[in-house]
């Protein structure tokens, strides 16, 4: 079995790994396989459903997600029309109604709350009536921004069964928000949080970012305490990245193209301070990024912890996962290219939605690698008996050199022989561990990807 060589770039912050392979490893599928054939032999009784809304009121300086700023008159309605056509085609491809059940659902983007209240109601209808997901019976997570978390939108989401609402705050310090090119004021953020709490959605998540220019341990603690005042059930702490073609990259591309030891040290220092502060306030660490209040209600599978297959993604920025293929639509970061992809999506007819267009085949070795990567980056780690039941061996049989390197660096603990688990310092270096587990083939495809 081929062993991946260590990633060439050093430092703790290489890639945020929430899915493997990365979308930049996807390529056009010349045979355009039918969804019916792709899903014919797949288990369909515990599927995950994801609906992607590629619109935002502004684009943050650090964002390289698939989204555009604003929408001309009629575009959001036309996008929902296309989403409905896609949902109908996908649901038909899945086959027998009695075999298809959804265990989780999520609306992401972009910013789903960019849609009006009526459009959000329609989005829920598409998930329920076209796909057959019972949104009031499964965990439903929705992403929002302070600027668009209006009372009427939140009321629709609460009424339709939302169990988790994630608000992208990033910083409670106005000057830091401006430095991250996220124009918002703390007063607006606090008002949005009050509206979310008024809905009584069971789980509030607040996203914060560390590593912003001018941020200090004092201002970082200020943001953490401002968030803790709302007693959020979850908090995500993200290191700032400057990705190519983003707003911050255009301001000063140096950080996007090479290591920056001083910045790495700043981010590590702030990460450790934030982690320790949350642990002292009754939160448990679920991953490098995710912290959950000890008494928070369970939500099922953590967002983006996709160790298993069975993901149905609808919308032009969504991914879908079967055992043999991960597929989506074309990917871009540049605004002109994103607009073109959205326009193409809106013009797609139902028959074309019945085929996969862009993707990455998954062979058994990549499936092992993906499971190890996604599991190891969770604080609970990888149970060895689970890996053996799935793949017939031990992780060390397949990835011995990589695991030896991690152990030598003090990133693996041997406290529990039944589980492969990262040490606290290993968790701190998750964004180095993940990329080091990428296969040579995936790494080569990512390197060859033409940015657009």
Tab-separated table of C-alpha atoms in Angstrom:
chain	number	residue	atom	x	y	z
A	1	UNK	CA	0.000	0.000	0.000
A	2	UNK	CA	1.384	3.404	-0.979
A	3	UNK	CA	2.510	5.584	1.909
A	4	UNK	CA	2.115	9.345	1.739
A	5	UNK	CA	5.267	11.384	2.104
A	6	UNK	CA	5.237	14.203	4.654
A	7	UNK	CA	3.795	17.489	3.471
A	8	UNK	CA	6.596	19.762	2.278
A	9	UNK	CA	5.372	22.940	3.959
A	10	UNK	CA	6.210	23.124	7.639
A	11	UNK	CA	4.261	24.789	10.421
A	12	UNK	CA	1.059	24.047	12.341
A	13	UNK	CA	-1.338	25.800	9.931
A	14	UNK	CA	-1.465	24.233	6.492
A	15	UNK	CA	-5.060	23.297	5.675
A	16	UNK	CA	-8.388	23.323	7.449
A	17	UNK	CA	-9.491	19.742	6.775
A	18	UNK	CA	-13.249	19.264	7.089
A	19	UNK	CA	-13.640	16.892	4.138
A	20	UNK	CA	-11.323	14.573	2.270
A	21	UNK	CA	-10.450	14.710	-0.570
A	22	UNK	CA	-10.462	18.497	-0.902
A	23	UNK	CA	-12.603	19.951	-3.682
A	24	UNK	CA	-9.499	21.107	-5.544
A	25	UNK	CA	-8.794	17.403	-6.161
A	26	UNK	CA	-12.137	17.013	-7.973
A	27	UNK	CA	-12.152	16.884	-11.773
A	28	UNK	CA	-14.771	16.790	-14.519
A	29	UNK	CA	-16.194	13.280	-14.897
A	30	UNK	CA	-16.089	12.464	-18.626
A	31	UNK	CA	-18.591	9.616	-18.318
A	32	UNK	CA	-21.102	11.717	-16.312
A	33	UNK	CA	-22.340	8.711	-14.302
A	34	UNK	CA	-26.032	8.571	-13.534
A	35	UNK	CA	-27.055	9.188	-9.948
A	36	UNK	CA	-29.352	6.208	-10.139
A	37	UNK	CA	-26.383	3.918	-10.818
A	38	UNK	CA	-24.206	5.617	-8.194
A	39	UNK	CA	-26.792	5.198	-5.443
A	40	UNK	CA	-28.232	1.809	-6.463
A	41	UNK	CA	-26.189	-0.273	-4.026
A	42	UNK	CA	-25.733	2.364	-1.313
A	43	UNK	CA	-27.399	2.119	2.105
A	44	UNK	CA	-30.090	4.788	2.157
A	45	UNK	CA	-31.669	4.478	5.604
A	46	UNK	CA	-29.449	7.031	7.448
A	47	UNK	CA	-28.618	9.682	4.861
A	48	UNK	CA	-27.441	13.221	5.556
A	49	UNK	CA	-28.996	16.096	3.613
A	50	UNK	CA	-27.202	19.368	2.896
A	51	UNK	CA	-28.672	22.345	1.007
A	52	UNK	CA	-26.246	25.022	-0.142
A	53	UNK	CA	-27.188	28.699	-0.572
A	54	UNK	CA	-24.336	30.528	-2.387
A	55	UNK	CA	-25.233	34.121	-1.467
A	56	UNK	CA	-23.882	36.566	1.138
A	57	UNK	CA	-24.552	40.233	1.860
A	58	UNK	CA	-20.757	40.791	1.945
A	59	UNK	CA	-17.778	38.530	1.473
A	60	UNK	CA	-15.436	38.340	4.433
A	61	UNK	CA	-11.775	38.918	3.704
A	62	UNK	CA	-10.769	35.400	4.789
A	63	UNK	CA	-13.544	33.563	2.918
A	64	UNK	CA	-12.763	31.147	0.104
A	65	UNK	CA	-16.128	29.410	0.214
A	66	UNK	CA	-18.321	29.121	-2.844
A	67	UNK	CA	-20.514	32.215	-2.548
A	68	UNK	CA	-21.254	35.476	-4.332
A	69	UNK	CA	-22.012	38.941	-2.974
A	70	UNK	CA	-25.657	39.864	-3.341
A	71	UNK	CA	-28.089	38.652	-5.969
A	72	UNK	CA	-29.720	40.529	-8.858
A	73	UNK	CA	-33.509	40.697	-8.810
A	74	UNK	CA	-34.976	37.275	-9.375
A	75	UNK	CA	-31.759	35.270	-8.943
A	76	UNK	CA	-32.589	33.770	-5.547
A	77	UNK	CA	-35.982	32.664	-6.839
A	78	UNK	CA	-34.405	31.187	-9.962
A	79	UNK	CA	-31.811	29.440	-7.792
A	80	UNK	CA	-34.545	27.871	-5.657
A	81	UNK	CA	-36.305	26.791	-8.861
A	82	UNK	CA	-33.105	24.997	-9.905
A	83	UNK	CA	-32.673	23.556	-6.415
A	84	UNK	CA	-36.180	22.140	-6.653
A	85	UNK	CA	-35.433	20.590	-10.055
A	86	UNK	CA	-32.254	19.079	-8.683
A	87	UNK	CA	-34.048	17.740	-5.601
A	88	UNK	CA	-36.687	16.067	-7.773
A	89	UNK	CA	-34.040	14.447	-9.973
A	90	UNK	CA	-31.978	13.259	-7.006
A	91	UNK	CA	-34.987	11.919	-5.142
A	92	UNK	CA	-36.059	9.946	-8.205
A	93	UNK	CA	-32.535	8.531	-8.532
A	94	UNK	CA	-32.601	7.298	-4.929
A	95	UNK	CA	-35.468	4.956	-5.723
A	96	UNK	CA	-37.927	3.245	-3.391
A	97	UNK	CA	-39.455	5.726	-0.944
A	98	UNK	CA	-39.585	3.186	1.893
A	99	UNK	CA	-35.810	2.675	1.807
A	100	UNK	CA	-34.851	6.358	1.915
A	101	UNK	CA	-34.543	8.048	5.312
A	102	UNK	CA	-32.620	11.122	6.376
A	103	UNK	CA	-30.923	11.188	9.780
A	104	UNK	CA	-29.570	14.766	9.697
A	105	UNK	CA	-30.082	17.936	7.680
A	106	UNK	CA	-28.187	21.206	7.313
A	107	UNK	CA	-28.487	24.477	5.391
A	108	UNK	CA	-25.171	26.167	4.671
A	109	UNK	CA	-23.453	28.437	2.239
A	110	UNK	CA	-22.825	31.211	1.744
A	111	UNK	CA	-25.459	32.450	4.121
A	112	UNK	CA	-28.824	30.673	4.101
A	113	UNK	CA	-30.402	33.606	5.939
A	114	UNK	CA	-29.581	35.796	2.941
A	115	UNK	CA	-32.894	34.368	1.681
A	116	UNK	CA	-36.099	36.091	2.728
A	117	UNK	CA	-38.396	34.460	5.261
A	118	UNK	CA	-40.679	33.267	2.457
A	119	UNK	CA	-37.721	31.854	0.553
A	120	UNK	CA	-36.489	30.036	3.660
A	121	UNK	CA	-39.944	28.528	4.003
A	122	UNK	CA	-39.670	27.340	0.416
A	123	UNK	CA	-36.187	25.932	1.101
A	124	UNK	CA	-37.658	23.852	3.913
A	125	UNK	CA	-40.452	22.711	1.602
A	126	UNK	CA	-37.874	21.483	-0.906
A	127	UNK	CA	-36.106	19.489	1.797
A	128	UNK	CA	-39.365	18.018	3.089
A	129	UNK	CA	-41.662	17.624	0.100
A	130	UNK	CA	-39.124	16.963	-2.655
A	131	UNK	CA	-36.496	15.020	-0.691
A	132	UNK	CA	-38.697	13.503	2.006
A	133	UNK	CA	-36.688	14.750	5.004
A	134	UNK	CA	-38.761	15.261	8.159
A	135	UNK	CA	-37.065	18.412	9.436
A	136	UNK	CA	-38.916	18.357	12.744
A	137	UNK	CA	-37.768	14.810	13.483
A	138	UNK	CA	-34.024	15.086	12.772
A	139	UNK	CA	-31.245	17.474	13.826
A	140	UNK	CA	-31.347	20.527	11.526
A	141	UNK	CA	-28.375	22.901	11.555
A	142	UNK	CA	-28.518	26.309	9.847
A	143	UNK	CA	-25.761	28.880	9.324
A	144	UNK	CA	-26.528	32.592	9.687
A	145	UNK	CA	-24.829	35.963	9.896
A	146	UNK	CA	-25.671	38.762	12.351
A	147	UNK	CA	-26.767	41.054	9.515
A	148	UNK	CA	-29.358	38.618	8.147
A	149	UNK	CA	-30.541	36.916	11.356
A	150	UNK	CA	-33.772	38.894	11.359
A	151	UNK	CA	-36.745	37.997	13.542
A	152	UNK	CA	-38.952	36.877	10.640
A	153	UNK	CA	-36.265	34.619	9.168
A	154	UNK	CA	-35.430	33.088	12.537
A	155	UNK	CA	-39.114	32.488	13.236
A	156	UNK	CA	-39.436	30.448	10.051
A	157	UNK	CA	-36.365	28.380	10.876
A	158	UNK	CA	-37.508	27.731	14.448
A	159	UNK	CA	-41.002	26.802	13.291
A	160	UNK	CA	-39.646	24.380	10.689
A	161	UNK	CA	-37.584	22.431	13.214
A	162	UNK	CA	-34.131	23.996	13.415
A	163	UNK	CA	-32.237	22.486	16.346
A	164	UNK	CA	-28.915	24.287	15.869
A	165	UNK	CA	-28.188	27.781	14.627
A	166	UNK	CA	-24.604	28.815	13.930
A	167	UNK	CA	-23.799	32.516	13.923
A	168	UNK	CA	-20.594	33.707	12.288
A	169	UNK	CA	-19.403	36.439	14.656
A	170	UNK	CA	-15.598	36.040	14.326
A	171	UNK	CA	-14.835	38.898	16.753
A	172	UNK	CA	-16.720	41.082	19.218
A	173	UNK	CA	-14.073	43.783	18.742
A	174	UNK	CA	-15.141	46.145	15.975
A	175	UNK	CA	-11.605	46.969	14.855
A	176	UNK	CA	-10.778	43.268	14.515
A	177	UNK	CA	-13.913	42.647	12.497
A	178	UNK	CA	-12.842	45.415	10.129
A	179	UNK	CA	-9.321	43.952	9.927
A	180	UNK	CA	-10.837	40.615	8.858
A	181	UNK	CA	-12.951	42.492	6.273
A	182	UNK	CA	-16.156	41.609	8.088
A	183	UNK	CA	-17.974	44.927	8.417
A	184	UNK	CA	-20.185	44.655	11.487
A	185	UNK	CA	-20.577	46.325	14.851
A	186	UNK	CA	-20.776	44.600	18.192
A	187	UNK	CA	-24.171	46.166	18.897
A	188	UNK	CA	-25.556	44.478	15.762
A	189	UNK	CA	-24.033	41.167	16.810
A	190	UNK	CA	-25.519	41.360	20.304
A	191	UNK	CA	-28.949	42.209	18.894
A	192	UNK	CA	-28.773	39.209	16.553
A	193	UNK	CA	-27.774	36.904	19.400
A	194	UNK	CA	-30.733	38.153	21.441
A	195	UNK	CA	-33.069	37.356	18.546
A	196	UNK	CA	-31.604	33.855	18.229
A	197	UNK	CA	-32.081	33.191	21.930
A	198	UNK	CA	-35.667	34.445	21.679
A	199	UNK	CA	-36.423	31.650	19.201
A	200	UNK	CA	-35.470	29.018	21.782
A	201	UNK	CA	-33.590	26.992	19.165
A	202	UNK	CA	-31.913	24.364	21.387
A	203	UNK	CA	-28.318	24.880	20.265
A	204	UNK	CA	-26.597	28.177	19.545
A	205	UNK	CA	-23.118	28.007	18.057
A	206	UNK	CA	-20.869	31.057	17.853
A	207	UNK	CA	-17.890	31.116	15.465
A	208	UNK	CA	-14.817	33.089	16.534
A	209	UNK	CA	-11.490	33.629	14.726
A	210	UNK	CA	-8.012	34.054	16.183
A	211	UNK	CA	-4.922	35.345	14.425
A	212	UNK	CA	-6.419	38.625	13.166
A	213	UNK	CA	-4.013	41.511	12.680
A	214	UNK	CA	-3.796	43.514	15.905
A	215	UNK	CA	-5.448	40.805	18.011
A	216	UNK	CA	-3.889	40.217	21.431
A	217	UNK	CA	-4.554	37.762	24.218
A	218	UNK	CA	-6.489	40.522	25.987
A	219	UNK	CA	-8.775	41.276	23.004
A	220	UNK	CA	-9.145	37.542	22.305
A	221	UNK	CA	-10.261	36.992	25.899
A	222	UNK	CA	-12.663	39.921	25.462
A	223	UNK	CA	-14.338	38.171	22.499
A	224	UNK	CA	-14.433	34.846	24.314
A	225	UNK	CA	-16.073	36.396	27.373
A	226	UNK	CA	-18.573	38.295	25.217
A	227	UNK	CA	-19.537	35.003	23.584
A	228	UNK	CA	-19.689	33.158	26.911
A	229	UNK	CA	-22.128	35.743	28.224
A	230	UNK	CA	-24.721	34.171	25.903
A	231	UNK	CA	-23.940	30.670	27.228
A	232	UNK	CA	-23.757	29.171	23.731
A	233	UNK	CA	-24.113	25.430	23.627
A	234	UNK	CA	-21.240	25.316	21.142
A	235	UNK	CA	-18.280	27.479	20.218
A	236	UNK	CA	-16.020	27.048	17.202
A	237	UNK	CA	-12.572	28.650	17.385
A	238	UNK	CA	-11.040	29.022	13.928
A	239	UNK	CA	-7.476	30.057	13.112
A	240	UNK	CA	-7.383	32.783	10.495
A	241	UNK	CA	-6.135	31.688	7.095
A	242	UNK	CA	-5.304	33.920	4.145
A	243	UNK	CA	-6.263	31.924	1.065
A	244	UNK	CA	-5.365	32.792	-2.524
A	245	UNK	CA	-7.894	35.018	-4.340
A	246	UNK	CA	-9.589	36.127	-1.097
A	247	UNK	CA	-9.951	39.714	0.068
A	248	UNK	CA	-7.135	39.470	2.602
A	249	UNK	CA	-4.893	37.897	-0.020
A	250	UNK	CA	-5.474	40.858	-2.318
A	251	UNK	CA	-4.488	43.191	0.510
A	252	UNK	CA	-1.193	41.402	1.098
A	253	UNK	CA	-0.612	37.984	-0.518
A	254	UNK	CA	2.546	37.072	1.389
A	255	UNK	CA	0.742	35.021	4.010
A	256	UNK	CA	-1.094	33.037	1.352
A	257	UNK	CA	2.072	31.750	-0.316
A	258	UNK	CA	4.567	30.909	2.401
A	259	UNK	CA	5.166	30.117	6.072
A	260	UNK	CA	5.033	32.915	8.623
A	261	UNK	CA	6.603	31.686	11.901
A	262	UNK	CA	5.606	34.769	13.880
A	263	UNK	CA	1.988	34.443	12.794
A	264	UNK	CA	2.045	30.714	13.524
A	265	UNK	CA	3.263	31.470	17.033
A	266	UNK	CA	0.542	34.095	17.522
A	267	UNK	CA	-2.173	31.683	16.429
A	268	UNK	CA	-0.857	28.841	18.576
A	269	UNK	CA	-0.657	31.128	21.603
A	270	UNK	CA	-4.208	32.384	21.090
A	271	UNK	CA	-5.506	28.877	20.416
A	272	UNK	CA	-4.097	27.575	23.685
A	273	UNK	CA	-5.428	30.566	25.605
A	274	UNK	CA	-8.881	30.125	24.082
A	275	UNK	CA	-8.921	26.367	24.648
A	276	UNK	CA	-7.920	26.685	28.288
A	277	UNK	CA	-10.437	29.466	28.874
A	278	UNK	CA	-13.335	27.423	27.495
A	279	UNK	CA	-12.301	24.283	29.365
A	280	UNK	CA	-12.258	26.313	32.580
A	281	UNK	CA	-15.801	27.516	31.841
A	282	UNK	CA	-17.393	24.076	31.558
A	283	UNK	CA	-16.881	23.288	27.871
A	284	UNK	CA	-15.530	20.024	26.518
A	285	UNK	CA	-13.244	19.908	23.498
A	286	UNK	CA	-14.623	17.915	20.572
A	287	UNK	CA	-11.899	18.778	18.050
A	288	UNK	CA	-9.275	21.441	17.500
A	289	UNK	CA	-12.080	23.856	16.599
A	290	UNK	CA	-15.189	22.655	18.331
A	291	UNK	CA	-16.101	23.117	22.002
A	292	UNK	CA	-19.423	22.033	23.492
A	293	UNK	CA	-20.961	23.075	26.771
A	294	UNK	CA	-21.004	20.069	29.081
A	295	UNK	CA	-24.784	20.249	29.584
A	296	UNK	CA	-25.670	20.960	25.931
A	297	UNK	CA	-28.314	18.729	24.333
A	298	UNK	CA	-26.853	16.104	21.966
A	299	UNK	CA	-27.069	16.899	18.257
A	300	UNK	CA	-26.113	13.599	16.670
A	301	UNK	CA	-23.269	13.680	14.180
A	302	UNK	CA	-21.051	16.739	14.563
A	303	UNK	CA	-21.077	19.175	11.674
A	304	UNK	CA	-18.599	18.169	8.984
A	305	UNK	CA	-17.385	15.088	10.879
A	306	UNK	CA	-18.097	12.993	7.799
A	307	UNK	CA	-16.389	9.681	8.520
A	308	UNK	CA	-19.199	7.814	6.775
A	309	UNK	CA	-20.750	8.081	3.352
A	310	UNK	CA	-24.368	8.751	2.459
A	311	UNK	CA	-24.294	12.533	2.034
A	312	UNK	CA	-26.780	14.133	-0.362
A	313	UNK	CA	-25.775	17.682	-1.281
A	314	UNK	CA	-28.119	19.979	-3.183
A	315	UNK	CA	-27.024	23.298	-4.657
A	316	UNK	CA	-24.063	24.275	-6.784
A	317	UNK	CA	-21.595	24.444	-3.872
A	318	UNK	CA	-22.653	21.194	-2.174
A	319	UNK	CA	-20.835	17.870	-2.146
A	320	UNK	CA	-22.376	14.400	-2.225
A	321	UNK	CA	-20.654	11.250	-0.982
A	322	UNK	CA	-21.122	7.649	-2.014
A	323	UNK	CA	-18.695	4.860	-1.167
A	324	UNK	CA	-17.216	4.968	-4.658
A	325	UNK	CA	-17.449	8.632	-5.648
A	326	UNK	CA	-17.471	12.086	-4.105
A	327	UNK	CA	-19.103	14.530	-6.495
A	328	UNK	CA	-20.271	18.114	-6.800
A	329	UNK	CA	-20.283	20.934	-9.349
A	330	UNK	CA	-17.390	23.074	-10.489
A	331	UNK	CA	-15.507	25.012	-7.807
A	332	UNK	CA	-14.076	28.533	-7.838
A	333	UNK	CA	-13.085	31.322	-5.464
A	334	UNK	CA	-12.961	34.282	-7.873
A	335	UNK	CA	-16.223	36.215	-8.030
A	336	UNK	CA	-16.521	36.266	-11.831
A	337	UNK	CA	-16.099	32.487	-12.047
A	338	UNK	CA	-18.523	31.869	-9.172
A	339	UNK	CA	-21.177	33.946	-10.882
A	340	UNK	CA	-20.740	31.946	-14.058
A	341	UNK	CA	-21.098	28.636	-12.218
A	342	UNK	CA	-24.254	29.845	-10.453
A	343	UNK	CA	-25.704	31.045	-13.757
A	344	UNK	CA	-24.991	27.640	-15.305
A	345	UNK	CA	-26.604	25.905	-12.341
A	346	UNK	CA	-29.732	28.032	-12.583
A	347	UNK	CA	-30.024	27.159	-16.299
A	348	UNK	CA	-29.608	23.382	-15.744
A	349	UNK	CA	-32.625	21.250	-16.602
A	350	UNK	CA	-33.867	18.300	-14.581
A	351	UNK	CA	-32.369	15.649	-16.877
A	352	UNK	CA	-28.838	17.006	-16.397
A	353	UNK	CA	-29.283	17.012	-12.628
A	354	UNK	CA	-29.608	13.217	-12.850
A	355	UNK	CA	-25.863	12.910	-13.550
A	356	UNK	CA	-22.668	13.615	-11.597
A	357	UNK	CA	-20.542	16.238	-13.321
A	358	UNK	CA	-17.399	16.816	-11.190
A	359	UNK	CA	-15.894	14.557	-8.590
A	360	UNK	CA	-13.203	12.274	-7.228
A	361	UNK	CA	-13.389	8.452	-7.272
A	362	UNK	CA	-12.818	6.768	-3.918
A	363	UNK	CA	-10.828	3.529	-3.910
A	364	UNK	CA	-10.487	1.313	-0.802
A	365	UNK	CA	-7.156	2.894	0.176
A	366	UNK	CA	-8.591	6.418	-0.005
A	367	UNK	CA	-11.574	5.254	2.048
A	368	UNK	CA	-9.213	4.010	4.769
A	369	UNK	CA	-7.237	7.217	4.647
A	370	UNK	CA	-10.369	9.346	4.857
A	371	UNK	CA	-11.725	7.415	7.822
A	372	UNK	CA	-8.427	7.671	9.693
A	373	UNK	CA	-8.075	11.369	8.942
A	374	UNK	CA	-11.611	12.378	9.855
A	375	UNK	CA	-11.682	10.225	13.000
A	376	UNK	CA	-8.225	11.054	14.311
A	377	UNK	CA	-8.929	14.790	14.156
A	378	UNK	CA	-11.804	14.348	16.620
A	379	UNK	CA	-10.897	14.539	20.310
A	380	UNK	CA	-12.413	11.111	21.003
A	381	UNK	CA	-10.086	9.582	18.415
A	382	UNK	CA	-10.425	6.372	16.404
A	383	UNK	CA	-11.515	3.140	18.029
A	384	UNK	CA	-9.292	0.376	16.702
A	385	UNK	CA	-12.059	-2.232	16.756
A	386	UNK	CA	-14.225	0.051	14.620
A	387	UNK	CA	-11.429	0.422	12.058
A	388	UNK	CA	-10.847	-3.336	12.050
A	389	UNK	CA	-14.556	-4.045	11.573
A	390	UNK	CA	-14.690	-1.681	8.608
A	391	UNK	CA	-11.413	-2.485	6.911
A	392	UNK	CA	-10.129	-5.798	8.271
A	393	UNK	CA	-6.899	-4.533	9.770
A	394	UNK	CA	-5.287	-1.964	12.027
A	395	UNK	CA	-4.440	1.648	11.152
A	396	UNK	CA	-0.763	0.890	11.783
A	397	UNK	CA	-0.875	-1.771	9.062
A	398	UNK	CA	-1.959	0.820	6.512
A	399	UNK	CA	-0.373	4.030	7.791
A	400	UNK	CA	2.508	2.940	9.993
A	401	UNK	CA	5.111	5.550	8.911
A	402	UNK	CA	2.704	8.468	9.304
A	403	UNK	CA	1.573	7.312	12.743
A	404	UNK	CA	5.176	6.776	13.844
A	405	UNK	CA	6.013	10.357	12.852
A	406	UNK	CA	3.057	11.678	14.828
A	407	UNK	CA	4.056	9.611	17.872
A	408	UNK	CA	7.649	10.806	17.645
A	409	UNK	CA	6.406	14.416	17.717
A	410	UNK	CA	4.348	13.769	20.839
A	411	UNK	CA	1.059	14.058	18.993
A	412	UNK	CA	-0.342	10.588	19.861
A	413	UNK	CA	-1.196	9.223	23.280
A	414	UNK	CA	-0.938	5.563	24.294
A	415	UNK	CA	-3.084	6.015	27.411
A	416	UNK	CA	-5.897	3.881	25.957
A	417	UNK	CA	-4.692	0.904	23.871
A	418	UNK	CA	-8.149	0.486	22.318
A	419	UNK	CA	-8.179	3.967	20.764
A	420	UNK	CA	-5.895	5.965	18.509
A	421	UNK	CA	-6.107	9.456	19.966
A	422	UNK	CA	-4.268	12.752	19.684
A	423	UNK	CA	-2.630	14.401	22.677
A	424	UNK	CA	-3.648	17.984	23.478
A	425	UNK	CA	-0.609	19.132	21.508
A	426	UNK	CA	-1.614	16.820	18.662
A	427	UNK	CA	-5.047	18.422	18.563
A	428	UNK	CA	-3.356	21.825	18.442
A	429	UNK	CA	-1.521	20.639	15.306
A	430	UNK	CA	-4.581	19.151	13.584
A	431	UNK	CA	-4.096	21.414	10.566
A	432	UNK	CA	-0.653	19.903	10.039
A	433	UNK	CA	-1.693	16.314	10.750
A	434	UNK	CA	-4.600	16.366	8.302
A	435	UNK	CA	-2.602	17.433	5.230
A	436	UNK	CA	0.191	15.010	6.103
A	437	UNK	CA	-2.354	12.206	5.707
A	438	UNK	CA	-3.363	13.260	2.194
A	439	UNK	CA	-2.455	10.612	-0.361
A	440	UNK	CA	0.164	11.388	-3.025
A	441	UNK	CA	-2.552	11.205	-5.693
A	442	UNK	CA	-4.808	13.698	-3.926
A	443	UNK	CA	-1.892	15.982	-3.154
A	444	UNK	CA	-0.829	15.932	-6.823
A	445	UNK	CA	-4.376	16.716	-7.984
A	446	UNK	CA	-4.609	19.632	-5.549
A	447	UNK	CA	-1.251	20.972	-6.729
A	448	UNK	CA	-2.327	20.738	-10.365
A	449	UNK	CA	-5.623	22.520	-9.719
A	450	UNK	CA	-5.865	25.772	-11.643
A	451	UNK	CA	-7.115	28.472	-9.280
A	452	UNK	CA	-10.044	30.463	-10.535
